[in-house]
Amino acid sequence: MDDISERDPLLGSHKSSSGPSHSSYQPDIAQSQFGGSSMSDVHIPVILSWQNVNVFVKEKKKKQATMPELPLNTDNGRKQIIKNISGVVKSGTLVAIMGASGAGKSTLMNVLTNRNLRDYEVQGESMSMVQLLEMPIRNISAYVQQDDLFITTLTVRETLIFRALLRMDKSINKQARLRRVEEVIQEMGLIKCADTQIGLSETKKGISGGEKKRLSFACEMLTNPPLLFCDEPTSGLDSFMAQNIVQTLQNMAEKKRTILCTIHQPSSEIFAMFNQILLLAEGRVAFMGSSKQAVEFFNGLNYICPTNFNPADFYIMTLAIVPGREEECRQKVHAICDAFTDTKEAYQIRGDIQRISSHATRDELINSAFSNTSRYEASWVRQFFCILWRSWLSLIRNTMLFRVRVIQTMFVAVILGLIYLRIKYDQRGVMNINGAIFLLITNASFTSLFAVVNSFPNEMPIFLREYGSGLYRTDVYYLAKNLAELPTFLLLPMILISIDYWMMGLYESGEAFLIAAGVVVLLSNVAVSFGYVISTLAGDVNIALAVAPPLLIPFMMFGGFFLNNELVSLLQ
């Protein structure tokens, strides 16, 4: 690498000499990421840039007919959410992206992180990560989303260990991963709650909201990413915890990390912690620079922030579109945005983008390396055993649910056994046996089906987030989770059939009993898989519960109990 680089004052790193780039960084080669030194001492400064970014969303025809006055609609029936946005964020900078509702904050974050863009059309030169190390691009950046999604039965340390085993580079041994977990726990101030289950406020007391937010940061900091995106990191927190979280971000930025976060109505103390602010209004940049420069800029436009008034609130109120005064407010916002394009801050941004773009890169070589690199850091076997370990811990710690299932199964089995107690082998008895077998099958199916339908939709958002982050494969997750739950779905059907088979007085043969038990166990596990299908399609517990019974009715009708199979074949 030394023969293609030279020092550059803008990047604070090495200047490459082969092609254009929109992001640049240089690792501190004094420390090795894979050596014995602390990974928290390893820094890869990153400079981000994005230029002339435009984002469009297609509108439905009905919406277009009822809202023709939208100012950013194009001729092709598209609404423009972001319009010609450019910006630069240097390493060691904590940036707050602010603006009124509908200003485009979340959309810009999605563009920069390349997430949730299915319904959008992005044009322009958006942020592009370029690296000189041979490792997947996702290891350079991390994205802390607004919602804190965790397996609630795990402890803080176990959650971090799980992610460390799957997320960190393949060449790092297990001991180094565990050391990194302890470093992150200490760095994020989670020592006090390290061995506490995360828990749910509705059912079981666990860690606090602020600790959950810090845990979200800790999960992403395991790989020591130089670039961090945060979506509303202070949402739902009190003023003290919000200030604590932003202080943590500021400490990260001081270690040469580049941090961007959207934030909604920060207090004046929190606002003062940010190195830079990016104000958005009507999909345009109203200002980008330091807080001091923002005061000078708005003062120059005769928008003077009152004394002892929160500057963040003042900027948001100045750039907001007030109902009933839409046209007046839009004209004011456009005037502010146009004025910013002629400021020295805007000229400096354009100059920095031009200088970064003039840096040569090895895009073709790097893109080739990325295309041949698996999106998963861990092997198939490691993914399987990690998910199996987590699923098993989650299962054995929910003892109350397991006890309820066992008691319910025994109670239903005894009731059925008493109703069909010692069936006689006559004409009436044949009909009774037919009904008893049907009830056994129905009970085993519904019990297993609803056990999954009631739980998996709540866990599916966690799966989607972890799968999207490249932690594990879908087939690994399915197989490991089924294997972890297999003892439960073996024990419960066996309890049911063991009680009812002998109470009902069915064919008294050990071989026949084992065959019946095998059929019921197999049926229960098929119902489990069917429950996963329904839960995945529904995506919500209430919808899954409403859909599951109607989907089971055809199987019950054509199972041979209510309709002769020969008649079914004739109907075909």
Tab-separated table of C-alpha atoms in Angstrom, residues 416 420 423 430-445 496-497 500-501 504 506 516 519-520 523 559 561:
chain	number	residue	atom	x	y	z
A	416	LEU	CA	-59.917	-37.177	27.203
A	420	TYR	CA	-63.144	-42.376	26.373
A	423	ILE	CA	-63.573	-48.132	24.949
A	430	VAL	CA	-65.464	-48.158	16.636
A	431	MET	CA	-67.111	-44.761	16.283
A	432	ASN	CA	-65.782	-43.746	19.680
A	433	ILE	CA	-62.261	-44.844	18.749
A	434	ASN	CA	-62.522	-42.801	15.577
A	435	GLY	CA	-63.500	-39.724	17.607
A	436	ALA	CA	-60.796	-40.364	20.209
A	437	ILE	CA	-58.050	-40.570	17.576
A	438	PHE	CA	-59.347	-37.399	15.927
A	439	LEU	CA	-59.277	-35.529	19.249
A	440	LEU	CA	-55.753	-36.784	19.971
A	441	ILE	CA	-54.521	-35.563	16.601
A	442	THR	CA	-56.377	-32.257	16.900
A	443	ASN	CA	-55.085	-31.564	20.390
A	444	ALA	CA	-51.483	-32.406	19.463
A	445	SER	CA	-51.689	-30.233	16.347
A	496	LEU	CA	-50.453	-36.952	25.895
A	497	ILE	CA	-50.276	-40.295	24.131
A	500	ASP	CA	-54.616	-41.487	26.708
A	501	TYR	CA	-53.452	-44.622	24.902
A	504	MET	CA	-58.742	-45.341	26.326
A	506	LEU	CA	-56.496	-48.963	22.615
A	516	ALA	CA	-48.897	-44.359	17.776
A	519	VAL	CA	-47.137	-40.657	14.691
A	520	VAL	CA	-48.278	-38.144	17.330
A	523	LEU	CA	-47.567	-34.755	13.757
A	559	GLY	CA	-57.920	-36.172	7.149
A	561	PHE	CA	-62.330	-38.729	9.769
